[in-house]
CSV table of C-alpha atoms and ligand atoms in Angstrom, one decimal:
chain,number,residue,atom,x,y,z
Y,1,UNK,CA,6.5,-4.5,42.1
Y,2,UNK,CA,3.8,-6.1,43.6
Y,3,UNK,CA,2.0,-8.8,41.5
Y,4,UNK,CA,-1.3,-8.5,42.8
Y,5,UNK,CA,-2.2,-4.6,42.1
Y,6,UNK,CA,-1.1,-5.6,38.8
Y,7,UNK,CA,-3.7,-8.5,38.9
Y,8,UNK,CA,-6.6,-6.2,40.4
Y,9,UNK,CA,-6.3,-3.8,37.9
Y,10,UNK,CA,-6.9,-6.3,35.2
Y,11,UNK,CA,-9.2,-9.0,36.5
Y,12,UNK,CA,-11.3,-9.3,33.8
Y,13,UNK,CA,-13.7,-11.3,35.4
Y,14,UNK,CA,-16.4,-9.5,36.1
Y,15,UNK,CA,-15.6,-5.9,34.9
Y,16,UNK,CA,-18.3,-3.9,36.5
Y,17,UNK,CA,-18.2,-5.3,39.6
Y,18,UNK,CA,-14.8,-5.0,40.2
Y,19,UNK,CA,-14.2,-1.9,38.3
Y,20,UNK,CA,-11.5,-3.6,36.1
Y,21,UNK,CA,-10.9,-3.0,32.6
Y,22,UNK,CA,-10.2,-5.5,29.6
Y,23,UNK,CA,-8.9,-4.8,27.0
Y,24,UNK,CA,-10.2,-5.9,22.9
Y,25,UNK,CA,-6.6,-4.3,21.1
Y,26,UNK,CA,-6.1,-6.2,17.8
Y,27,UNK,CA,-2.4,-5.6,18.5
Y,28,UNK,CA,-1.6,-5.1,22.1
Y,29,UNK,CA,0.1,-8.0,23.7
Y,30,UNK,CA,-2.1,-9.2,26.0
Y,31,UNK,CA,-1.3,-11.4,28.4
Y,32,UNK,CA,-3.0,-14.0,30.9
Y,33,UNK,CA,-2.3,-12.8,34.4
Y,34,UNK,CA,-0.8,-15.5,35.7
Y,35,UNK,CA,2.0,-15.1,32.9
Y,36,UNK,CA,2.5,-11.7,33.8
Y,37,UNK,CA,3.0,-11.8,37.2
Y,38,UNK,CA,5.2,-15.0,36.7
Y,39,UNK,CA,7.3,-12.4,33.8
Y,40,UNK,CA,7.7,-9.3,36.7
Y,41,UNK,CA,8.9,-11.8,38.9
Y,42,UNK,CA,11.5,-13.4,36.5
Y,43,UNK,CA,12.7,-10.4,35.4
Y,44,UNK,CA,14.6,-10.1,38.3
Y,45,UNK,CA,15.4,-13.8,39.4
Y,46,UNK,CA,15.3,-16.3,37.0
Y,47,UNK,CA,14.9,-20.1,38.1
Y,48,UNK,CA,17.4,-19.6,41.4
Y,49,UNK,CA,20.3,-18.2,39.1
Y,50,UNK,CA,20.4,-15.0,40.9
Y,51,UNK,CA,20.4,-13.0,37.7
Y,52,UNK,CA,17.2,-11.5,35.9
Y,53,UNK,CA,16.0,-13.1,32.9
Y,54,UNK,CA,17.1,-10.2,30.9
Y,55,UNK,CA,20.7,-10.5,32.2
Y,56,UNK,CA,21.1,-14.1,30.7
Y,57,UNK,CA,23.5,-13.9,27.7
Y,58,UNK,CA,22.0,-15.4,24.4
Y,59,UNK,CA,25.6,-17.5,23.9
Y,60,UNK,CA,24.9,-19.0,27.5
Y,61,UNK,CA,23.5,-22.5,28.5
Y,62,UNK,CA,20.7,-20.7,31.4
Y,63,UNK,CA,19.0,-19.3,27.7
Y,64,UNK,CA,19.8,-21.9,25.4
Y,65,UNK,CA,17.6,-24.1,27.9
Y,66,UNK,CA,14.9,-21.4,28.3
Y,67,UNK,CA,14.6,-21.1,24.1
Y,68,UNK,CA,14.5,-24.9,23.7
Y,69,UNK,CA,12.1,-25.4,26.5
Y,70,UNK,CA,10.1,-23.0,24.4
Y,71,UNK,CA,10.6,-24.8,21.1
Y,72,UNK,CA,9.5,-27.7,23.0
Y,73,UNK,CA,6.1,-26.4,24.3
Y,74,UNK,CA,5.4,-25.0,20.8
Y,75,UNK,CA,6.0,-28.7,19.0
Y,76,UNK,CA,3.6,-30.1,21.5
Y,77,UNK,CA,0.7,-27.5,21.1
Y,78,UNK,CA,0.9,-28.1,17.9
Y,79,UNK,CA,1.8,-31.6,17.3
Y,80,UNK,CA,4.2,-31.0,14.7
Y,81,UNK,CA,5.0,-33.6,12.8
Y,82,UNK,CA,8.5,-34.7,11.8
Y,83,UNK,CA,10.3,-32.4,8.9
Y,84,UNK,CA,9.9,-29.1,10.2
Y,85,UNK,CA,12.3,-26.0,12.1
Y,86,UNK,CA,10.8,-23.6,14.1
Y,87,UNK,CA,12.1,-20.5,13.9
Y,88,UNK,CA,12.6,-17.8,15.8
Y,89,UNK,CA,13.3,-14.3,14.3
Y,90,UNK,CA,12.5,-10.7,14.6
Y,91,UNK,CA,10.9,-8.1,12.2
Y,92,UNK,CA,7.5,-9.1,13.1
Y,93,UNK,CA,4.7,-10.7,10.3
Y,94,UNK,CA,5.5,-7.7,7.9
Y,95,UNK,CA,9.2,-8.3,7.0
Y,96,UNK,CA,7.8,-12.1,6.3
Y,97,UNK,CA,6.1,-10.5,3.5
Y,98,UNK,CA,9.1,-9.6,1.9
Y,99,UNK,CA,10.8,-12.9,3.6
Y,100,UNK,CA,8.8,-15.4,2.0
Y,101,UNK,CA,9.4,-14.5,-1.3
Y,102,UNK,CA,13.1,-13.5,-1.2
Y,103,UNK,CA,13.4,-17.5,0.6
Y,104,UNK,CA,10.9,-19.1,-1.2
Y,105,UNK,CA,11.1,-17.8,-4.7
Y,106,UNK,CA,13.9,-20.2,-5.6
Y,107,UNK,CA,14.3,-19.3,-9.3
Y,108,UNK,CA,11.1,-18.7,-9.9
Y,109,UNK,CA,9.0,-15.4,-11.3
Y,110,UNK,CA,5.5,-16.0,-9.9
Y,111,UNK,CA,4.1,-16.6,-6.7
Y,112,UNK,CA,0.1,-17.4,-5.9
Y,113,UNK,CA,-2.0,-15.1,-3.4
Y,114,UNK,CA,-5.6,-15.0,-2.2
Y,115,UNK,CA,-7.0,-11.7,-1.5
Y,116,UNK,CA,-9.4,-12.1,1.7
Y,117,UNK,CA,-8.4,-9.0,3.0
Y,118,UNK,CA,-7.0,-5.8,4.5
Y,119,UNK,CA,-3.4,-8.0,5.4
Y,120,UNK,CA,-3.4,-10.0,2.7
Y,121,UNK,CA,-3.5,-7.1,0.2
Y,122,UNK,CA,-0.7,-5.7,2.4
Y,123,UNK,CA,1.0,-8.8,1.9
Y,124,UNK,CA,0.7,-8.9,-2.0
Y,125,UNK,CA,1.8,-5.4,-2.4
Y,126,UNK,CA,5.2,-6.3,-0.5
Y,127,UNK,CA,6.1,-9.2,-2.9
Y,128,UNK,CA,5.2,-7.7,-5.5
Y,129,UNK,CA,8.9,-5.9,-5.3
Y,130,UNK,CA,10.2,-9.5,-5.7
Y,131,UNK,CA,8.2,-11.4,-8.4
Y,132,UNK,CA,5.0,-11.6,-10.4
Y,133,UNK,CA,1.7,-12.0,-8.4
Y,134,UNK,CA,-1.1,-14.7,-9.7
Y,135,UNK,CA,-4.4,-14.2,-7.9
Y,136,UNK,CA,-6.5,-16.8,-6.9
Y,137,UNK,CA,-9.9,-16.5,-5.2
Y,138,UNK,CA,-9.9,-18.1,-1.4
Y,139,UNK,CA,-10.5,-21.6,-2.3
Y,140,UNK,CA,-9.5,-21.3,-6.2
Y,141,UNK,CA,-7.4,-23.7,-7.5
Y,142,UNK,CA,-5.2,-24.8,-9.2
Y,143,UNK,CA,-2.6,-22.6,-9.5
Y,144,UNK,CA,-0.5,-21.7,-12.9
Y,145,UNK,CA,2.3,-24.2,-12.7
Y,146,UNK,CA,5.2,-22.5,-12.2
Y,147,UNK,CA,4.6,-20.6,-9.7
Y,148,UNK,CA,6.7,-20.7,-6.1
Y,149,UNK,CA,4.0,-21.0,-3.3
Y,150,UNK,CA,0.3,-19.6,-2.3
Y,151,UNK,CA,0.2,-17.8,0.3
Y,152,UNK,CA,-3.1,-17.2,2.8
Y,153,UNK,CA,-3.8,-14.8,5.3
Y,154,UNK,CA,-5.6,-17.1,7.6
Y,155,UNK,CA,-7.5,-14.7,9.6
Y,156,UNK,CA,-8.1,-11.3,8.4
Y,157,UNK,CA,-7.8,-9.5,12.0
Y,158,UNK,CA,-9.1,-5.9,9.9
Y,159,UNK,CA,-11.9,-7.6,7.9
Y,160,UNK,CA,-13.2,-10.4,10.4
Y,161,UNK,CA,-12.8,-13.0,7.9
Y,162,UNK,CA,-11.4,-16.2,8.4
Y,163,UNK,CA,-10.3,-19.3,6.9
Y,164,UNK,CA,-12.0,-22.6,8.3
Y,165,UNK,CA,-10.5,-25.2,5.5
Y,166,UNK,CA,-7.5,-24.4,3.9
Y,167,UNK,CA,-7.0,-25.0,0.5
Y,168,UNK,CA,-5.9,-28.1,-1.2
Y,169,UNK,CA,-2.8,-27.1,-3.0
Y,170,UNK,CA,-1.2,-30.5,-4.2
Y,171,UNK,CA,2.5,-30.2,-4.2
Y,172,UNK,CA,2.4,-26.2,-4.4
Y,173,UNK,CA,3.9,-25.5,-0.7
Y,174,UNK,CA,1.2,-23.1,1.2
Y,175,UNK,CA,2.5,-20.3,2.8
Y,176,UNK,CA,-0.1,-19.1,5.8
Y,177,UNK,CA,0.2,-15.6,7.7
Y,178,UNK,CA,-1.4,-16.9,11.2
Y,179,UNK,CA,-0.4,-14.1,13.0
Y,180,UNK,CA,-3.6,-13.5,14.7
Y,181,UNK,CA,-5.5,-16.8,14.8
Y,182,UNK,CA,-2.2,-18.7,15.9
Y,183,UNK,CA,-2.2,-21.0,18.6
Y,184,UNK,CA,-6.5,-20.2,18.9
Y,185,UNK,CA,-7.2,-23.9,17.0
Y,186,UNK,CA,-5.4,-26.7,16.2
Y,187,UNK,CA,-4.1,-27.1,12.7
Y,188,UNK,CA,-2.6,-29.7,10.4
Y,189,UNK,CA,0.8,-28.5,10.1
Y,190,UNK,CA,1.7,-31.4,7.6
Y,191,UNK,CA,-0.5,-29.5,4.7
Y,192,UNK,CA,1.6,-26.1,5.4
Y,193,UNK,CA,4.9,-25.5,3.7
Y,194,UNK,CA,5.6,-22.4,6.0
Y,195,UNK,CA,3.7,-20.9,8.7
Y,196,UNK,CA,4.4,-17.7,10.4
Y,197,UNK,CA,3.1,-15.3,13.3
Y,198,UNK,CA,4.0,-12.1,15.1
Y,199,UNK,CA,4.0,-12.9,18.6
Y,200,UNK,CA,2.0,-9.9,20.0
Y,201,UNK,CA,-1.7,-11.1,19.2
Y,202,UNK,CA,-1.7,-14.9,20.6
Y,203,UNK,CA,2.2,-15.2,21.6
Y,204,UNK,CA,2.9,-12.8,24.1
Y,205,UNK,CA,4.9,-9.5,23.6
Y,206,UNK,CA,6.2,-7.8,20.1
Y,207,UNK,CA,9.4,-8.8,19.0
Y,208,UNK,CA,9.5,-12.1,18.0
Y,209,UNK,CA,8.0,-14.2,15.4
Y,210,UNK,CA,7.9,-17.4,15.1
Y,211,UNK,CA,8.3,-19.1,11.5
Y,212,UNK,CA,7.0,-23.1,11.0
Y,213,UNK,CA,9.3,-24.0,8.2
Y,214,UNK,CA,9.0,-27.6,6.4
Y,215,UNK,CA,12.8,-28.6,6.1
Y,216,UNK,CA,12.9,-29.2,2.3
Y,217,UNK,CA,12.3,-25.3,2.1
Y,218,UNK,CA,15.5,-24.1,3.6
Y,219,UNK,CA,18.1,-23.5,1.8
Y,220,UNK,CA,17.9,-21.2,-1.9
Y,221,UNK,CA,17.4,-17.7,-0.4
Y,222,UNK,CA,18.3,-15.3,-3.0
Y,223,UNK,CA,21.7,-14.2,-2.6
Y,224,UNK,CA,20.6,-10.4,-1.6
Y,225,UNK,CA,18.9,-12.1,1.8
Y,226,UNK,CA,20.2,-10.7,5.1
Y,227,UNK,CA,21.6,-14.0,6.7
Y,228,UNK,CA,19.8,-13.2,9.7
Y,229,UNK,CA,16.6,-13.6,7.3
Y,230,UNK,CA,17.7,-16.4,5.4
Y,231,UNK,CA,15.6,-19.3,7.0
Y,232,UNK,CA,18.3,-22.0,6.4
Y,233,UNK,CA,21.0,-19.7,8.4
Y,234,UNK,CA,18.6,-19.1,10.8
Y,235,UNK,CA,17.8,-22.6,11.4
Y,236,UNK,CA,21.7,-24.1,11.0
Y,237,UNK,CA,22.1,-21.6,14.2
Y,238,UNK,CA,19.0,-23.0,16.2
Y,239,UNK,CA,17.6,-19.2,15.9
Y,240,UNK,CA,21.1,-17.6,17.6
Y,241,UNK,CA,22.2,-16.1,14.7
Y,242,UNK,CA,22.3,-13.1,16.3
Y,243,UNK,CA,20.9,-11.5,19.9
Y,244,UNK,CA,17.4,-12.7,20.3
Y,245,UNK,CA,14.7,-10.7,21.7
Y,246,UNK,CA,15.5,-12.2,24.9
Y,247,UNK,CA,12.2,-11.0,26.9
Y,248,UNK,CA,10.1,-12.1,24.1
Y,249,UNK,CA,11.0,-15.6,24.0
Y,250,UNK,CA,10.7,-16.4,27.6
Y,251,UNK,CA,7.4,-14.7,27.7
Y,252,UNK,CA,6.4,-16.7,24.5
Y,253,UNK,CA,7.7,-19.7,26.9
Y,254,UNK,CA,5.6,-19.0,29.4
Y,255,UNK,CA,2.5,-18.7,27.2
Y,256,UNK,CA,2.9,-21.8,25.1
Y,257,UNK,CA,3.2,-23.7,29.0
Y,258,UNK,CA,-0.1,-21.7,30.0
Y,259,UNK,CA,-1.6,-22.9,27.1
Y,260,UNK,CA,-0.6,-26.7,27.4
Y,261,UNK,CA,-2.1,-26.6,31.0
Y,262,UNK,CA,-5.5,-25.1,29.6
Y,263,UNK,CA,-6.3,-27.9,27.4
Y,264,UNK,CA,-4.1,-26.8,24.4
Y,265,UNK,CA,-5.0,-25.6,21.1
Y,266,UNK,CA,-8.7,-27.9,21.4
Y,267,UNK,CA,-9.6,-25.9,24.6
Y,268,UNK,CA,-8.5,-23.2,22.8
Y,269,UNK,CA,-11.0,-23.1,19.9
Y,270,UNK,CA,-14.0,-24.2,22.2
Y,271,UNK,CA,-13.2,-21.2,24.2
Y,272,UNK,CA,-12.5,-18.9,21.2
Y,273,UNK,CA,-16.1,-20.3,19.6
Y,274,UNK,CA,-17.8,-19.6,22.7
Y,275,UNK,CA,-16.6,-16.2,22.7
Y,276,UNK,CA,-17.3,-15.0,19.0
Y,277,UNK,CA,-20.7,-16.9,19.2
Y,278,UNK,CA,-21.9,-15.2,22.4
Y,279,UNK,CA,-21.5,-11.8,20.3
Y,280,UNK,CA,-22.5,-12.7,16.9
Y,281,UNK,CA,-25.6,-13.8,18.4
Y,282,UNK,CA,-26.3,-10.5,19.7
Y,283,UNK,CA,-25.1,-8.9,16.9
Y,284,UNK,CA,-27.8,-11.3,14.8
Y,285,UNK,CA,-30.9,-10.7,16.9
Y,286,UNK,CA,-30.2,-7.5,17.0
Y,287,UNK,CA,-32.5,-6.2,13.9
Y,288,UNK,CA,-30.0,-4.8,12.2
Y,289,UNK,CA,-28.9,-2.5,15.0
Y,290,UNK,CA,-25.6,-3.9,14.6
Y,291,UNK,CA,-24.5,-5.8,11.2
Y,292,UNK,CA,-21.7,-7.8,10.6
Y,293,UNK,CA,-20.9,-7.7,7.1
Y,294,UNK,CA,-19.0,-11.2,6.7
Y,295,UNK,CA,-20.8,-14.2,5.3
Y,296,UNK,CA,-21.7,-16.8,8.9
Y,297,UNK,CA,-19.3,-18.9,7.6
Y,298,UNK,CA,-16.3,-17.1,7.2
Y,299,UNK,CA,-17.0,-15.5,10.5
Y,300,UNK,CA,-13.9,-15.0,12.8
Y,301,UNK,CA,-13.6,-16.1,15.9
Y,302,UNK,CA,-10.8,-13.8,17.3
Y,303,UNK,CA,-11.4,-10.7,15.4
Y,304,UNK,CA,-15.4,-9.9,15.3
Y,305,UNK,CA,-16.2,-6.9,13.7
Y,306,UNK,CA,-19.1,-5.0,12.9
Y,307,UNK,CA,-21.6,-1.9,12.2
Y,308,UNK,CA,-23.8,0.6,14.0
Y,309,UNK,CA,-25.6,3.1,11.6
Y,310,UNK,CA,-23.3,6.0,11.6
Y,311,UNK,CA,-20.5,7.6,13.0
Y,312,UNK,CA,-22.5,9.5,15.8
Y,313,UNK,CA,-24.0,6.4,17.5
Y,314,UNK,CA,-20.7,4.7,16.8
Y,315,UNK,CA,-18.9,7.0,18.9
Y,316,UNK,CA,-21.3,6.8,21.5
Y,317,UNK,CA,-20.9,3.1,21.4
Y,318,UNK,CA,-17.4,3.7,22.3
Y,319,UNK,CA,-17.5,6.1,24.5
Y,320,UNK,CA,-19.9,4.1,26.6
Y,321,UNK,CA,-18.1,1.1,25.9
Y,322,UNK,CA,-14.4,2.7,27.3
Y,323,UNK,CA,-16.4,4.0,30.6
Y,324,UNK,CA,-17.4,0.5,31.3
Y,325,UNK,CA,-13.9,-0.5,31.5
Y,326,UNK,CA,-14.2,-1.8,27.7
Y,327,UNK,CA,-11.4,-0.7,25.9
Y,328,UNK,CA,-10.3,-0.7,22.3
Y,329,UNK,CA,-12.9,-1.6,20.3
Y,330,UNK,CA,-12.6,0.9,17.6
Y,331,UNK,CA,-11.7,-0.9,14.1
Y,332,UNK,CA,-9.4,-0.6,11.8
Y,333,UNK,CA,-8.4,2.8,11.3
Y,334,UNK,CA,-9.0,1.5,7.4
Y,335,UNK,CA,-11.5,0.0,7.7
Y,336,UNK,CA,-14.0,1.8,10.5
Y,337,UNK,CA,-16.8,0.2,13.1
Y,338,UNK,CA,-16.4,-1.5,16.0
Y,339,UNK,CA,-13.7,-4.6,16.1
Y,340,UNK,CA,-13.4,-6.7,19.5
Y,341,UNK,CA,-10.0,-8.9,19.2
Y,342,UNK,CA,-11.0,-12.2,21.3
Y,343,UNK,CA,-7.4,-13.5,21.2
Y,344,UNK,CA,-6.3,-16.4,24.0
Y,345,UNK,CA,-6.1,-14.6,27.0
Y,346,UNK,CA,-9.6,-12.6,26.7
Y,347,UNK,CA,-11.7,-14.3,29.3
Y,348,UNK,CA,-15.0,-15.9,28.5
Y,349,UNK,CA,-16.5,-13.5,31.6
Y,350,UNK,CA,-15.3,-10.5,29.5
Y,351,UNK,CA,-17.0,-11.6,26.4
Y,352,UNK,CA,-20.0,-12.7,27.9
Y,353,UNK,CA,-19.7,-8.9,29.6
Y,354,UNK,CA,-19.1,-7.4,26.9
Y,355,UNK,CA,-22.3,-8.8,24.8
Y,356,UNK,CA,-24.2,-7.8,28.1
Y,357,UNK,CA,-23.0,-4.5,27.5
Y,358,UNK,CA,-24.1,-4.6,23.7
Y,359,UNK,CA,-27.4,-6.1,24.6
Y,360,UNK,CA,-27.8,-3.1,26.7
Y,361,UNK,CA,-26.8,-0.7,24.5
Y,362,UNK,CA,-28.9,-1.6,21.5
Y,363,UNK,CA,-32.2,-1.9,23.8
Y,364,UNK,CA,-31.6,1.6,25.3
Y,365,UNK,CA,-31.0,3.5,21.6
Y,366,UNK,CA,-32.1,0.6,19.2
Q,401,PLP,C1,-1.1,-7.7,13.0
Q,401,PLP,C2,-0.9,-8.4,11.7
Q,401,PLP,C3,0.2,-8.3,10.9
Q,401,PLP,C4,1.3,-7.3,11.2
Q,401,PLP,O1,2.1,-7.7,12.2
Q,401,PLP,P1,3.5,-7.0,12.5
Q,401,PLP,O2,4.1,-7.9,13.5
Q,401,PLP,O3,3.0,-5.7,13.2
Q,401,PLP,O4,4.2,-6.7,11.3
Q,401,PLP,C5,0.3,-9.1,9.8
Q,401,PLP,N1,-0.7,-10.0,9.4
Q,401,PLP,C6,-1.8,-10.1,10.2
Q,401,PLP,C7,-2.8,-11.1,9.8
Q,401,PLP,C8,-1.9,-9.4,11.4
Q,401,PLP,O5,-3.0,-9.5,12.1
């Protein structure tokens, strides 16, 4: 296949000039284009062994190296300090909702959640199969004692809300659902008991997900836990358990090395506030043309979402939006508007286009 019409088609550079499209998908994997073309090519030689990447078997030194060298690249982005497993798995961030508490319960009946959101409530509705729910406003502690964990949705991709300081549990392990603000700022993993992501927002293709896991946490599943679930069995077998999503980790690899050579997760959040900002301040001179519902300072800066007055001029929005190569803004189907996903590998050029393209639209029917 040749690399460079695939590169053409998706330049997202300067959309109108080059006729390009980008796309603002809360969920498509989206991909930088230098990772893509380097994942065709792999797929059907990888590193001189003559074999395509997807031909390597898991058991096999060629992919043990590949999945450590992605482990590796992931402990550097993030810094992560001493005491913690990364994990790879499968099941994507809405089996963790059942995972956390069938691992993390440990005896006990009641586990803490904040409610910010459409995910989060999605989040609490799955463990409540598996143990009583305390509810605790975003920063409102502290928690009953007794209870097993909080958990936190740090970014709610639906809602456009997210975290900037985490709360301060004490001892109570926190339990974050980063799926889509992961590797778009660095964190302090050291005040996270467990930390876990789908890989097709920030990571690279769907999958695998990757669970941050503070070692004195393993071990105590209840006994009705797949083993492939359990985090201690998944760690004791460095994630080979059983067959890995092969494709998805070396993609994931090759992400977490694009990311280190941009500047890592500091770049990252520069980038990511220079994105969101450049819309929101259209959004906020706009006179109410379009209106962003979420307080300034729980603002996303990967999922910014917001209002036109009713459905008709919304649609029009859209449609406009699509035929200048803007695509997949509509919200959640839940929740409605307009949504643009700034995840890693949306440029700043198709941000700043795209709030061009707003600016345009709201002086033309504003
Ligand atoms: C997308 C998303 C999920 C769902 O992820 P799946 O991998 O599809 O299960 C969960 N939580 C958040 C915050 C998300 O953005």
């Amino acid at each position: 296949m040749a690399d460079g019409a695939v590169l053409e088609t998706r330049r997202g550079g300067c959309v109108r000039s080059v006729g390009g499209t980008v796309s603002f998908s809360a969920s498509g994997g989206h991909l930088p284009n230098e990772v893509l073309a380097q994942a065709i090519r792999e797929l059907s030689e990888w590193r001189g062994t003559g074999q395509g990447v997807l031909e390597l078997p898991f058991t096999g030194p060629a992919f043990k190296d590949l999945q450590a060298g992605a482990m590796s690249s992931l402990r550097a982005l993030l810094r992560l300090p001493e005491g913690y497993r990364v994990l790879f798995m499968q099941g994507g961030a809405s089996t963790q909702f059942s995972l956390v508490p069938m691992n993390l319960l440990r005896g006990k009946e009641t586990a803490s959640y904040t409610d910010t959101g459409y995910w989060s409530k999605r989040a609490i509705a799955e463990a409540l199969r598996y143990c009583r729910i305390e509810l605790l406003p975003p920063h409102g502690l502290p928690a009953t004692p007794g209870t097993a964990y909080l958990h936190v949705t740090s970014n709610e991709t639906a809602d456009g809300w997210q975290y900037r300081e985490f709360p301060d549990t004490g001892g109570l392990p926190l339990v974050a659902d980063m799926t889509s603000d992961f590797l778009t700022r660095p964190i302090d993993v050291s005040r996270f008991g467990l930390i876990y992501a789908s890989a097709q927002k920030n990571i690279g293709v769907a999958g695998l997900t990757v669970v941050i896991v503070r070692e004195d946490l393993l071990g105590g599943a209840h006994m009705l836990t797949p083993s492939a679930f359990d985090y201690r069995m998944q760690a004791q077998s460095d994630s080979l358990y059983n067959t890995p999503p092969v494709f998805a980790v070396h993609v994931a690899g090759l992400v977490f090395a694009w990311l280190l050579a941009q500047g890592g997760l500091e770049s990252m959040q520069a980038a990511a506030r220079r994105k969101s900002l450049c819309l929101y301040d259209v959004i906020d001179r706009s006179d109410g043309f379009y209106r962003c519902q979420v307080a300034p300072e729980a603002r996303s800066c990967v999922s910014v979402c917001f209002r036109l007055a009713g459905t008709a001029l919304t649609r029009a929005f859209l449609g406009e939006a699509e035929s200048e190569g803007f695509l997949h803004l509509a919200g959640h189907s839940r929740v409605g508007g307009i949504r643009a996903s700034l995840y890693n590998a949306v440029s700043e050029e198709a941000a700043t286009a795209l709030a061009e393209f707003m600016q345009d639209f709201a002086n033309r029917r504003g």
